[in-house]
Amino acid sequence: MPGRELWVVDLGRRRYGEALELQRAVARSRISGEIDQVVMLLVEHPPVITLGRSSKNAHLLANPAQLISRGVELFEVERGGDVTFHGPGQLVGYPIVDLKRHKQDLHWYLRQVEEVLIRTIGELGITGERVAKYTGVWTDGKKIASIGVHARDWVTWHGFALNVSTELSYFDLIVPCGIPEVTMTSLQRELGRPVSIEEVAEVVSHATAGVFGLEPRAVETAALEARTSMSAAS
């Protein structure tokens, strides 16, 4: 049904810059009406630190040599929020949603993304929490998921990062999301068992569809790229 499907696109492991360009291309196609569905890109990135619009220099604790030694890329991006880390063992989701079809309110949208993550980790046996003055999801006082979005013409991109089996020492390179003394955690640490990206991706896809009242449908990366090729070239 037009506009009522959630296209779930599994990008696998992909460099941040490549996924960012695809997000932007899909968002352009969504704005132009070439794509009529909600699209969610799911991806696992090699190590990368991203600086949002509210980032402060003091929140990047590592110098360029330290980043190079750990193989960490660095990007300044248009999303809201401060500094964050993406890397192996972390499920990153980029929902591209036309809020004119839902509610033209970014604060409402952020709460919906939090709800997706709370439902996801709840299905896996972890109680998720909100913290009133911050965006993201916590459990037992530790932060397990970060959120940062951007929107143009009420179409969103960027999204969430859920720590599945992430090497948490990477967060020592930054002040995560600009929150002093925050403790980061992961599904694997909280559950005390191995957890796969594939297992969590399945759950988060259904949670996203449920929160936004959509039907999930798996779409191949090549098929999506074909739909965005004209927009990406413009």
Short mmCIF file of C-alpha atoms in Angstrom, two decimals:
data_model
loop_
_atom_site.label_atom_id
_atom_site.label_comp_id
_atom_site.label_asym_id
_atom_site.label_seq_id
_atom_site.Cartn_x
_atom_site.Cartn_y
_atom_site.Cartn_z
CA MET A 1 0.00 0.00 0.00
CA PRO A 2 1.51 3.36 -0.97
CA GLY A 3 2.92 5.21 2.01
CA ARG A 4 2.04 2.50 4.54
CA GLU A 5 5.09 0.27 4.25
CA LEU A 6 8.34 0.41 6.16
CA TRP A 7 11.13 -0.40 3.75
CA VAL A 8 13.88 -2.03 5.81
CA VAL A 9 17.23 -1.95 4.03
CA ASP A 10 20.11 -3.93 5.52
CA LEU A 11 23.36 -2.26 4.45
CA GLY A 12 25.54 -4.70 6.38
CA ARG A 13 28.94 -3.27 7.29
CA ARG A 14 29.44 0.04 5.48
CA ARG A 15 31.68 3.06 5.95
CA TYR A 16 29.98 6.05 7.49
CA GLY A 17 30.50 8.38 4.55
CA GLU A 18 28.88 5.95 2.10
CA ALA A 19 25.84 5.47 4.32
CA LEU A 20 25.54 9.22 4.84
CA GLU A 21 25.41 9.87 1.10
CA LEU A 22 22.76 7.18 0.67
CA GLN A 23 20.69 8.70 3.50
CA ARG A 24 20.82 12.08 1.86
CA ALA A 25 19.86 10.62 -1.52
CA VAL A 26 16.90 8.75 -0.05
CA ALA A 27 15.80 11.88 1.84
CA ARG A 28 15.92 13.89 -1.40
CA SER A 29 13.81 11.23 -3.11
CA ARG A 30 11.37 11.27 -0.20
CA ILE A 31 11.08 15.07 -0.35
CA SER A 32 10.54 15.01 -4.12
CA GLY A 33 7.93 12.23 -3.85
CA GLU A 34 9.93 9.71 -5.88
CA ILE A 35 9.83 7.42 -2.84
CA ASP A 36 6.47 7.22 -1.06
CA GLN A 37 7.41 4.88 1.80
CA VAL A 38 9.15 5.23 5.12
CA VAL A 39 12.67 3.88 4.67
CA MET A 40 14.91 2.60 7.43
CA LEU A 41 18.56 1.91 6.70
CA LEU A 42 20.18 -0.53 9.13
CA VAL A 43 23.95 -0.57 9.20
CA GLU A 44 27.05 -1.43 11.21
CA HIS A 45 29.90 1.04 10.77
CA PRO A 46 33.66 0.69 11.11
CA PRO A 47 34.86 2.91 13.98
CA VAL A 48 33.81 6.54 13.49
CA ILE A 49 33.16 9.59 15.65
CA THR A 50 30.55 12.08 14.46
CA LEU A 51 30.13 15.65 15.60
CA GLY A 52 26.60 17.03 15.57
CA ARG A 53 25.56 20.66 15.38
CA SER A 54 25.78 21.10 19.17
CA SER A 55 29.22 19.51 19.55
CA LYS A 56 31.80 21.21 21.72
CA ASN A 57 35.52 20.84 21.04
CA ALA A 58 36.13 19.79 24.64
CA HIS A 59 33.90 16.75 24.18
CA LEU A 60 36.32 15.14 21.70
CA LEU A 61 38.96 13.83 24.09
CA ALA A 62 41.22 12.15 21.54
CA ASN A 63 43.74 13.97 19.35
CA PRO A 64 44.16 13.14 15.64
CA ALA A 65 47.07 10.78 16.30
CA GLN A 66 45.02 8.80 18.81
CA LEU A 67 42.13 8.51 16.37
CA ILE A 68 44.46 7.29 13.64
CA SER A 69 46.07 4.75 15.98
CA ARG A 70 42.66 3.24 16.72
CA GLY A 71 41.43 3.45 13.14
CA VAL A 72 38.65 5.92 13.95
CA GLU A 73 37.29 8.27 11.27
CA LEU A 74 35.88 11.70 12.15
CA PHE A 75 32.90 13.47 10.54
CA GLU A 76 31.11 16.75 11.16
CA VAL A 77 27.44 16.29 10.25
CA GLU A 78 24.14 18.17 10.15
CA ARG A 79 22.29 16.15 12.78
CA GLY A 80 21.34 17.59 16.13
CA GLY A 81 23.16 16.65 19.27
CA ASP A 82 26.76 16.47 20.39
CA VAL A 83 29.57 13.98 19.78
CA THR A 84 28.95 10.25 19.45
CA PHE A 85 30.68 7.05 18.42
CA HIS A 86 29.65 4.35 15.94
CA GLY A 87 31.48 1.09 15.48
CA PRO A 88 31.41 -2.69 15.16
CA GLY A 89 28.82 -4.37 17.33
CA GLN A 90 26.51 -1.36 17.22
CA LEU A 91 23.25 -1.38 15.27
CA VAL A 92 22.72 2.00 13.64
CA GLY A 93 19.31 2.85 12.22
CA TYR A 94 18.49 5.72 9.90
CA PRO A 95 14.70 6.13 9.61
CA ILE A 96 13.76 8.45 6.74
CA VAL A 97 10.26 9.58 7.63
CA ASP A 98 8.00 12.25 6.17
CA LEU A 99 6.56 13.77 9.33
CA LYS A 100 3.82 15.45 7.30
CA ARG A 101 2.29 11.96 7.17
CA HIS A 102 2.52 11.61 10.95
CA LYS A 103 3.02 14.72 13.11
CA GLN A 104 5.03 17.82 12.27
CA ASP A 105 6.86 17.90 15.57
CA LEU A 106 10.51 16.86 15.98
CA HIS A 107 10.16 16.46 19.74
CA TRP A 108 7.29 14.03 19.15
CA TYR A 109 9.42 12.18 16.60
CA LEU A 110 12.34 11.82 19.01
CA ARG A 111 10.00 10.31 21.60
CA GLN A 112 8.78 7.81 18.98
CA VAL A 113 12.34 6.75 18.19
CA GLU A 114 12.97 6.31 21.90
CA GLU A 115 9.81 4.18 22.08
CA VAL A 116 11.12 1.99 19.25
CA LEU A 117 14.31 1.36 21.19
CA ILE A 118 12.53 0.81 24.50
CA ARG A 119 10.29 -1.79 22.86
CA THR A 120 13.28 -3.40 21.17
CA ILE A 121 15.36 -3.90 24.27
CA GLY A 122 12.22 -4.86 26.20
CA GLU A 123 11.67 -7.75 23.78
CA LEU A 124 15.21 -8.86 24.58
CA GLY A 125 14.65 -8.74 28.34
CA ILE A 126 15.99 -5.30 29.29
CA THR A 127 13.96 -2.48 30.81
CA GLY A 128 14.52 0.78 28.95
CA GLU A 129 14.31 4.21 30.56
CA ARG A 130 14.09 7.83 29.45
CA VAL A 131 15.97 10.63 31.18
CA ALA A 132 13.92 13.82 31.14
CA LYS A 133 16.59 16.32 30.09
CA TYR A 134 18.32 14.11 27.52
CA THR A 135 17.48 12.28 24.30
CA GLY A 136 18.25 8.56 24.12
CA VAL A 137 17.55 5.38 26.07
CA TRP A 138 19.04 4.21 29.36
CA THR A 139 18.79 1.08 31.45
CA ASP A 140 19.50 1.02 35.16
CA GLY A 141 21.08 4.47 34.87
CA LYS A 142 23.44 3.51 32.01
CA LYS A 143 23.05 4.73 28.46
CA ILE A 144 22.47 2.02 25.88
CA ALA A 145 21.25 3.98 22.84
CA SER A 146 21.89 7.43 21.38
CA ILE A 147 19.67 9.44 19.04
CA GLY A 148 20.39 12.40 16.78
CA VAL A 149 18.27 13.53 13.84
CA HIS A 150 18.03 16.13 11.12
CA ALA A 151 15.00 17.16 9.07
CA ARG A 152 14.29 19.20 5.95
CA ASP A 153 10.79 19.80 4.64
CA TRP A 154 9.72 17.59 7.58
CA VAL A 155 11.65 14.61 6.17
CA THR A 156 14.04 13.10 8.70
CA TRP A 157 17.40 11.42 8.39
CA HIS A 158 20.20 10.37 10.74
CA GLY A 159 18.71 8.36 13.61
CA PHE A 160 19.77 6.02 16.42
CA ALA A 161 22.71 3.91 17.57
CA LEU A 162 21.98 0.91 19.79
CA ASN A 163 24.95 -0.73 21.49
CA VAL A 164 24.63 -4.47 20.90
CA SER A 165 28.12 -5.89 21.47
CA THR A 166 30.07 -2.66 21.04
CA GLU A 167 33.62 -2.37 22.39
CA LEU A 168 32.75 0.22 25.02
CA SER A 169 36.32 1.47 25.49
CA TYR A 170 35.87 3.52 22.29
CA PHE A 171 33.57 5.82 24.24
CA ASP A 172 36.60 6.86 26.31
CA LEU A 173 37.67 8.91 23.27
CA ILE A 174 34.72 11.29 23.73
CA VAL A 175 32.26 12.71 26.22
CA PRO A 176 29.34 10.67 24.85
CA CYS A 177 26.55 12.98 23.69
CA GLY A 178 28.20 15.71 25.76
CA ILE A 179 26.99 14.14 29.02
CA PRO A 180 29.70 14.24 31.70
CA GLU A 181 30.29 11.03 33.66
CA VAL A 182 27.77 9.06 31.61
CA THR A 183 28.25 5.29 31.73
CA MET A 184 27.72 3.52 28.43
CA THR A 185 26.53 -0.07 28.23
CA SER A 186 25.44 -2.64 25.67
CA LEU A 187 22.86 -5.36 25.26
CA GLN A 188 25.56 -8.00 25.54
CA ARG A 189 26.89 -6.57 28.79
CA GLU A 190 23.43 -6.24 30.33
CA LEU A 191 22.20 -9.67 29.23
CA GLY A 192 25.44 -11.48 29.98
CA ARG A 193 25.29 -13.46 26.74
CA PRO A 194 26.32 -13.04 23.11
CA VAL A 195 23.87 -10.94 21.10
CA SER A 196 24.03 -10.60 17.32
CA ILE A 197 23.30 -7.58 15.17
CA GLU A 198 20.98 -9.76 13.06
CA GLU A 199 18.91 -10.76 16.08
CA VAL A 200 18.44 -7.15 17.15
CA ALA A 201 17.80 -5.87 13.61
CA GLU A 202 14.79 -8.16 13.31
CA VAL A 203 13.34 -6.90 16.57
CA VAL A 204 13.98 -3.21 15.85
CA SER A 205 12.36 -3.50 12.40
CA HIS A 206 9.12 -4.82 13.87
CA ALA A 207 9.21 -2.29 16.72
CA THR A 208 9.61 0.58 14.23
CA ALA A 209 6.72 -0.71 12.13
CA GLY A 210 4.56 -1.02 15.23
CA VAL A 211 5.30 2.47 16.56
CA PHE A 212 4.61 4.15 13.22
CA GLY A 213 1.67 1.93 12.18
CA LEU A 214 3.41 0.44 9.13
CA GLU A 215 3.97 -2.94 7.50
CA PRO A 216 7.65 -3.95 7.37
CA ARG A 217 9.09 -5.06 4.04
CA ALA A 218 12.70 -6.03 3.36
CA VAL A 219 14.15 -4.15 0.39
CA GLU A 220 17.52 -4.90 -1.21
CA THR A 221 20.15 -2.17 -1.14
CA ALA A 222 20.54 -2.25 -4.94
CA ALA A 223 16.80 -1.74 -5.43
CA LEU A 224 16.81 1.28 -3.13
CA GLU A 225 19.91 2.74 -4.76
CA ALA A 226 18.24 2.39 -8.16
CA ARG A 227 15.24 4.35 -6.89
CA THR A 228 17.53 7.14 -5.65
CA SER A 229 20.05 7.26 -8.50
CA MET A 230 18.43 10.23 -10.28
CA SER A 231 18.18 12.22 -7.05
CA ALA A 232 21.72 11.33 -6.02
CA ALA A 233 23.05 12.54 -9.35
CA SER A 234 21.21 15.88 -9.23
#
